[in-house]
mmCIF file of C-alpha atoms in Angstrom:
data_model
loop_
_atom_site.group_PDB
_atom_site.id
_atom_site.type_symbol
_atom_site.label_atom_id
_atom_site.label_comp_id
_atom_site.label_asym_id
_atom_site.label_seq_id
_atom_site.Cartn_x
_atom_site.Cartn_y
_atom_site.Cartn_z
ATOM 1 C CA UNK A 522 102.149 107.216 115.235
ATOM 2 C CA UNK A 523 104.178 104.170 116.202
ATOM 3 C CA UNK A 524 107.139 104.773 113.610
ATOM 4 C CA UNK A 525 110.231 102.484 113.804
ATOM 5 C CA UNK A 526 113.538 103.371 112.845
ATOM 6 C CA UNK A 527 116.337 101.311 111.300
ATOM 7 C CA UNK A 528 119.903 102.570 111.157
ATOM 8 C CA UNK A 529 122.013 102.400 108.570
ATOM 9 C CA UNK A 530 119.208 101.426 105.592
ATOM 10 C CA UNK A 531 122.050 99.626 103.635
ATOM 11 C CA UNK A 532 125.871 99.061 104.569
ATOM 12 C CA UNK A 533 128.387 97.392 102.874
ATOM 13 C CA UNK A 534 131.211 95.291 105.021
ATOM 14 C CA UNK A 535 134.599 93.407 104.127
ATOM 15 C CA UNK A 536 134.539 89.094 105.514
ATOM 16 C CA UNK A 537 135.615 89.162 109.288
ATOM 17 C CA UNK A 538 134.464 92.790 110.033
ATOM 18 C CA UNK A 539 132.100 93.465 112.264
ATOM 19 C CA UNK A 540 128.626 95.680 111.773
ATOM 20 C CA UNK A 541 126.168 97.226 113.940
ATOM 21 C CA UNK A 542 122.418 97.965 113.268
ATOM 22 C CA UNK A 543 119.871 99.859 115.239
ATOM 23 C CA UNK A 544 116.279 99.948 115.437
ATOM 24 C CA UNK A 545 114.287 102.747 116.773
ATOM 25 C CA UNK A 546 110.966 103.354 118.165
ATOM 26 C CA UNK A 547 110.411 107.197 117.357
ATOM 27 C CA UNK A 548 107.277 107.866 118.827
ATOM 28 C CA UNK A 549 106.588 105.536 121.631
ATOM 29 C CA UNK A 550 108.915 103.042 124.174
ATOM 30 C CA UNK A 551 109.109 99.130 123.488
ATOM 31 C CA UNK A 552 109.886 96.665 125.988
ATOM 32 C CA UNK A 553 109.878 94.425 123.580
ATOM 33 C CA UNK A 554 111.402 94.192 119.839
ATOM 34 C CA UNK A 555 111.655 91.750 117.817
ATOM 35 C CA UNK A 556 115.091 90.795 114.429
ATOM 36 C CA UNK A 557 113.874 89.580 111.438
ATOM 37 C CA UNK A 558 116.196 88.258 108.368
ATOM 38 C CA UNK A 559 114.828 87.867 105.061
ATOM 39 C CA UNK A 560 116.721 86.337 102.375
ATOM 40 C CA UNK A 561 116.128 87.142 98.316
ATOM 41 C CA UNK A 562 113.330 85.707 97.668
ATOM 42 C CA UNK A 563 112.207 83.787 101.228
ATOM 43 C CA UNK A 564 109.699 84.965 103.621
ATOM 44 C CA UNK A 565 111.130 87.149 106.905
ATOM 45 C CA UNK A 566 112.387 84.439 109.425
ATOM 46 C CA UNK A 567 112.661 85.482 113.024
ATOM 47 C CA UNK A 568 116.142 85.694 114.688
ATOM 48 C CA UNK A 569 115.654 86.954 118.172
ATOM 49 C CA UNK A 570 113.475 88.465 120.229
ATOM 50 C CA UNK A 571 114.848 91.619 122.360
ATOM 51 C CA UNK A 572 114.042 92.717 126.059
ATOM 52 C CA UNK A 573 114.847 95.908 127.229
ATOM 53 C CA UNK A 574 117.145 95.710 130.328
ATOM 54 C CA UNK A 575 117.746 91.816 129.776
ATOM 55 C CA UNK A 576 119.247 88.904 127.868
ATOM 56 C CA UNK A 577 117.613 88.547 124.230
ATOM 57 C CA UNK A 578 115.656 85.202 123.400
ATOM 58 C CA UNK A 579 117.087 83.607 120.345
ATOM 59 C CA UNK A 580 116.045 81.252 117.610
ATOM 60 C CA UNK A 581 116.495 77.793 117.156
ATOM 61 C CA UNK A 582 119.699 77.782 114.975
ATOM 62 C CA UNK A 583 120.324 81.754 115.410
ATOM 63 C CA UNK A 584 124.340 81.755 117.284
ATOM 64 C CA UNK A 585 123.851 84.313 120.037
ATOM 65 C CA UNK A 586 127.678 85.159 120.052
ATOM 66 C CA UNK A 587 127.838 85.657 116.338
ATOM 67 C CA UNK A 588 124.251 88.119 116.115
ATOM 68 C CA UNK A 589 124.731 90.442 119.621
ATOM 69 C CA UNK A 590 121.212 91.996 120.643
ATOM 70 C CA UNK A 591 121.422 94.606 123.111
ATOM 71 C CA UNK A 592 118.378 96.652 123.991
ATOM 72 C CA UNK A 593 120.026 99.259 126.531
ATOM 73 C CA UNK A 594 116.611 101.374 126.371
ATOM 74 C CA UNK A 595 112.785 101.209 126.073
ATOM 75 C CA UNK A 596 113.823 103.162 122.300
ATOM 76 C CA UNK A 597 116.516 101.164 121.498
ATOM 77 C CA UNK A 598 118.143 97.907 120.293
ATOM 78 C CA UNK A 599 120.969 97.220 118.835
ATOM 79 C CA UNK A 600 121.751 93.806 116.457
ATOM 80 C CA UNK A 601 125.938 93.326 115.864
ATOM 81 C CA UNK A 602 126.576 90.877 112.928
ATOM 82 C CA UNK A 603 130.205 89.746 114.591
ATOM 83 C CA UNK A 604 132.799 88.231 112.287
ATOM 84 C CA UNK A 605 130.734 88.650 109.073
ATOM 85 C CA UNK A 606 130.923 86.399 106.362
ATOM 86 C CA UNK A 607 129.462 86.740 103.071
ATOM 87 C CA UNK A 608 126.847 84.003 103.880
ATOM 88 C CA UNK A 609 125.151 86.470 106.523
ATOM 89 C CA UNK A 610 124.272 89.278 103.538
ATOM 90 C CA UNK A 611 120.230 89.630 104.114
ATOM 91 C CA UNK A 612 117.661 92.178 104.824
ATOM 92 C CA UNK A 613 117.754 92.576 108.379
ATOM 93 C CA UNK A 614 114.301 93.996 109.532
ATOM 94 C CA UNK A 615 113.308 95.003 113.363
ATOM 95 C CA UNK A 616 109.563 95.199 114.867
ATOM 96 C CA UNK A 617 108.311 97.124 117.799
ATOM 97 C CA UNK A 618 105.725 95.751 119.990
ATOM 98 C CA UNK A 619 103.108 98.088 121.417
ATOM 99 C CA UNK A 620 100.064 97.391 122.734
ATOM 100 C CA UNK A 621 100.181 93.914 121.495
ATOM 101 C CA UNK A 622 101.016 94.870 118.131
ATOM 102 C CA UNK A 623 104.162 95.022 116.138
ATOM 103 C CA UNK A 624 105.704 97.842 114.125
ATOM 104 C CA UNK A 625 108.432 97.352 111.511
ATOM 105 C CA UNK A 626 110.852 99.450 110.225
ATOM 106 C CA UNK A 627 111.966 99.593 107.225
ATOM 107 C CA UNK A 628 114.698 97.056 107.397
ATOM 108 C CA UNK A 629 118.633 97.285 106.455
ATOM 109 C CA UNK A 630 120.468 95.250 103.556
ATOM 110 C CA UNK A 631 123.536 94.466 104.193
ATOM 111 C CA UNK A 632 126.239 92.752 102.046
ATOM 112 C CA UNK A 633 129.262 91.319 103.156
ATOM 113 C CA UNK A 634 132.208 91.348 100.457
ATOM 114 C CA UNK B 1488 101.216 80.282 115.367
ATOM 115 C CA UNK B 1489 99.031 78.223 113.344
ATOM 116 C CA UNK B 1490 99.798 77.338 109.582
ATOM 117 C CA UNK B 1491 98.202 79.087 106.338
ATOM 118 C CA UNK B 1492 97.998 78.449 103.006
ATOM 119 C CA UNK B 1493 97.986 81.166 100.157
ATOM 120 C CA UNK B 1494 98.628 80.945 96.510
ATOM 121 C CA UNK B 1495 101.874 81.798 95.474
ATOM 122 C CA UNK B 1496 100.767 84.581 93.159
ATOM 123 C CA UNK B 1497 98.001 86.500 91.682
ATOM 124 C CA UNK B 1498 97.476 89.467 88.869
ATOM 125 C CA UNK B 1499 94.722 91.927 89.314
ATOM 126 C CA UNK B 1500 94.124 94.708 86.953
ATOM 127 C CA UNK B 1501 94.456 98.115 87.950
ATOM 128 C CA UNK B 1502 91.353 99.506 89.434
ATOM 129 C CA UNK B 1503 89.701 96.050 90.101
ATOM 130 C CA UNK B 1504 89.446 94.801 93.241
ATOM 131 C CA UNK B 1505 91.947 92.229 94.506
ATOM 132 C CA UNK B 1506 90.692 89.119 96.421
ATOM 133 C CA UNK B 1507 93.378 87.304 97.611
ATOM 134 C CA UNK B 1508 92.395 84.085 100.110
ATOM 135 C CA UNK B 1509 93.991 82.437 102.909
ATOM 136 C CA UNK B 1510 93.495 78.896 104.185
ATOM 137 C CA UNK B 1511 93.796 78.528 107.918
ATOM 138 C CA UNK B 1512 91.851 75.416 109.055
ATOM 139 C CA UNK B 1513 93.678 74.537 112.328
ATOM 140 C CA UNK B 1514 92.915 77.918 113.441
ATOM 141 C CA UNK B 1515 92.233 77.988 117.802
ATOM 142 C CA UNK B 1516 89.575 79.670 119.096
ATOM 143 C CA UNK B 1517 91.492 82.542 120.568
ATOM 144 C CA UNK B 1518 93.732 83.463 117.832
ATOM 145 C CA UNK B 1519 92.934 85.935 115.136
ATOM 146 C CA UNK B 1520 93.667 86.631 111.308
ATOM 147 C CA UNK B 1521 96.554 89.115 110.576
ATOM 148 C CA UNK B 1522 97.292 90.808 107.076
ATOM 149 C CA UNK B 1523 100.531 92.175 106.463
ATOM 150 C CA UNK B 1524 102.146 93.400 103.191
ATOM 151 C CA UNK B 1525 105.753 93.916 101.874
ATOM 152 C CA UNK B 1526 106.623 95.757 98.727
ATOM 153 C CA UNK B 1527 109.595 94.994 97.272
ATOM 154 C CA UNK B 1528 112.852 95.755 99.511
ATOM 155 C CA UNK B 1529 110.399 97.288 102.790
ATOM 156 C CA UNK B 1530 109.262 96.331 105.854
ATOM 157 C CA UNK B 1531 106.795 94.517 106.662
ATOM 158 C CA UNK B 1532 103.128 97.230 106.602
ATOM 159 C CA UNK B 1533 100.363 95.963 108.695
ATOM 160 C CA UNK B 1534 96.887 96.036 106.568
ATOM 161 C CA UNK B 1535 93.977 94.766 108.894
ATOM 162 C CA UNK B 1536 93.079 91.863 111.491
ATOM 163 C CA UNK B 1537 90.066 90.247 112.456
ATOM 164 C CA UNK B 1538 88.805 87.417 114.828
ATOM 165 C CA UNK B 1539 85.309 86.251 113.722
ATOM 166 C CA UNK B 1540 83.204 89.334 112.550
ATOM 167 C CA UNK B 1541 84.369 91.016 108.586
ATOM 168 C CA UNK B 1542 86.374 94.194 109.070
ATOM 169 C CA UNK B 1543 86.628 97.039 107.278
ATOM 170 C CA UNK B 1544 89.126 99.770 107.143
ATOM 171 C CA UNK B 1545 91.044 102.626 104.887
ATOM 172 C CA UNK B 1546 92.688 99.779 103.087
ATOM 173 C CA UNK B 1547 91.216 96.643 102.851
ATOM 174 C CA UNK B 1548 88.075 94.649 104.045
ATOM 175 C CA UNK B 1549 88.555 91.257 105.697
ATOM 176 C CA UNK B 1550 85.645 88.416 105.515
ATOM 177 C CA UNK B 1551 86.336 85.844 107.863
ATOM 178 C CA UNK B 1552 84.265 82.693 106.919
ATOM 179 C CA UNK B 1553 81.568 81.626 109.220
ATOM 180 C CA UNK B 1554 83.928 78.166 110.341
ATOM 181 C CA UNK B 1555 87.005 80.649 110.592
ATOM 182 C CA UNK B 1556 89.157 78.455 108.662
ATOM 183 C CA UNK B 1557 89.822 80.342 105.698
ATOM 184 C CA UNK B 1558 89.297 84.255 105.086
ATOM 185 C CA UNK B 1559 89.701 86.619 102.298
ATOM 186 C CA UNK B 1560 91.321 89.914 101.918
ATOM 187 C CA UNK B 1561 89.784 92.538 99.297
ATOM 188 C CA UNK B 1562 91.793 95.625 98.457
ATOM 189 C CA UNK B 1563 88.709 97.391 96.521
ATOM 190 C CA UNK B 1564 90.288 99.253 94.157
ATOM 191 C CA UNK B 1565 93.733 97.969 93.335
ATOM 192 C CA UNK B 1566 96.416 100.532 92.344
ATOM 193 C CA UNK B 1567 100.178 99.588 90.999
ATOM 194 C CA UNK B 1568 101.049 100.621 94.473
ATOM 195 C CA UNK B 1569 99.410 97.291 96.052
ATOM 196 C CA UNK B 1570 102.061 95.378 93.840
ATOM 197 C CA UNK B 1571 103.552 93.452 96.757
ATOM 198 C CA UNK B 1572 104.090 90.105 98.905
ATOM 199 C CA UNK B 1573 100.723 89.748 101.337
ATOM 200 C CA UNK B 1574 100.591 88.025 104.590
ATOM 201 C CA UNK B 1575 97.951 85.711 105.837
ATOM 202 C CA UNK B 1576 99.487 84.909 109.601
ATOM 203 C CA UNK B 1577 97.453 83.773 112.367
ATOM 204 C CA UNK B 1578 98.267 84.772 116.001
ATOM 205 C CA UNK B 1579 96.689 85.749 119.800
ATOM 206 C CA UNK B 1580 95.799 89.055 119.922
ATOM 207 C CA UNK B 1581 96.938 91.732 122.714
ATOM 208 C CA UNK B 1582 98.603 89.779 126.087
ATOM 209 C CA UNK B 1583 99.284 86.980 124.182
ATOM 210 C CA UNK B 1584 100.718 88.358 121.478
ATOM 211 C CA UNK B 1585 104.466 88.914 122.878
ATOM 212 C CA UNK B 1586 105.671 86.329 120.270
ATOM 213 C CA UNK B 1587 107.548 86.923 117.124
ATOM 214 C CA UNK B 1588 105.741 86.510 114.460
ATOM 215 C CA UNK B 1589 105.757 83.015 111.894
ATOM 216 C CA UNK B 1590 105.691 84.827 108.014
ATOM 217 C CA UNK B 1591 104.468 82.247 105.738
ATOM 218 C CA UNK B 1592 105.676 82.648 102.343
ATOM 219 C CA UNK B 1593 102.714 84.902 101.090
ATOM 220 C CA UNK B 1594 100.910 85.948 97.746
ATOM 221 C CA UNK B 1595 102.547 88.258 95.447
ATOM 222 C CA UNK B 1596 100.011 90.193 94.266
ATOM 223 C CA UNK B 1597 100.825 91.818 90.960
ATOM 224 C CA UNK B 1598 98.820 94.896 89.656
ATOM 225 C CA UNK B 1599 98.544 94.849 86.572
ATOM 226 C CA UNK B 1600 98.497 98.509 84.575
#
């Protein structure tokens, strides 16, 4: 039990495009979830946290308007890398809380050329 | 979440066990000791917590010194498969653990065949 979900696993993008990645609680609803970004060779640094129904919580230094969390349902959130520039290529990993614990999925590398 | 110390790396043989340490000496009273592990381009797996008593489970066993500022986690019979980054954090458990998490940048255990 308690599987999460990310969507696409890897995804290549051209400078100034835009990409979207979703995370997905398969087998039980989160209220909460949580963005992670890991770059080669650093530890996973925490982004944002997401609230179903309402505005996400961001990070110290993490633009809101540039990384667009939306967690529509108690299954689903959604992180949009707007306007992306080659400096923003990472491993972009989501967590699912439940029960006080989180879940992670297995995170999504993208590169921006 | 309160700070830990690991060592950067360690080797293990195959089939050993694996003790790898953590240092958390400004540890509250009401937070407990959370392993995590990453292999190589995953998410983040959780492995075993513990607040004061040793714990044992299918993958690891955690002792938990007797002053609670440093504990030890022993993967019993190491397999190339436990080649990965491990994750000392310390955090509330349950209700109060709504936060993100803090990753420290962890021990990367090496298994050696």
């Amino acid at each position: 039990g308690a599987v999460v979900s990310q969507h696409p696993s890897w995804v290549i993008c051209k400078s100034g495009t835009s990409v979207k990645i979703e995370c997905r609680s398969l087998d039980f609803q989160a209220t909460t979830m949580f963005w992670y970004r890991q770059f080669p060779k650093q530890s996973l640094m925490l982004m944002a946290t997401s609230n179903e129904g309402s505005k996400a919580t961001y990070e110290q230094g993490v633009e809101k308007d540039k990384f667009l969390i939306n967690h529509a349902s108690l299954t689903l959130s959604t992180l949009t890398v707007t306007s992306a520039h080659p400096e923003d290529s990472s491993f972009y990993i989501c967590s699912a809380l439940l029960a006080g614990e989180q879940y992670f999925g297995p995170g999504t590398r993208l590169t921006v050329t | 979440d309160a700070k830990t110390t690991q060592p950067p790396s360690m080797d293990c043989a195959e089939g050993r066990a694996a003790n790898l340490p953590c240092n958390h000496s400004t540890i509250s009273g009401n937070e407990y000791v959370y392993w995590y592990r990453q292999i190589h381009s995953q998410g983040p797996q959780y492995i075993i917590h513990g607040l004061k008593n040793n714990e044992t489970n299918e993958m690891a066993s955690l002792i938990i010194t007797e002053d609670r500022k440093s504990s030890t986690l022993i993967l019993p019979h190491a397999t190339l498969r436990d080649t990965a980054v491990y994750y000392c954090i310390v955090r509330p458990h349950s209700g109060g653990g709504a936060d993100g998490l803090t990753f420290g940048k962890g021990t990367h255990l090496i298994i050696q065949p």
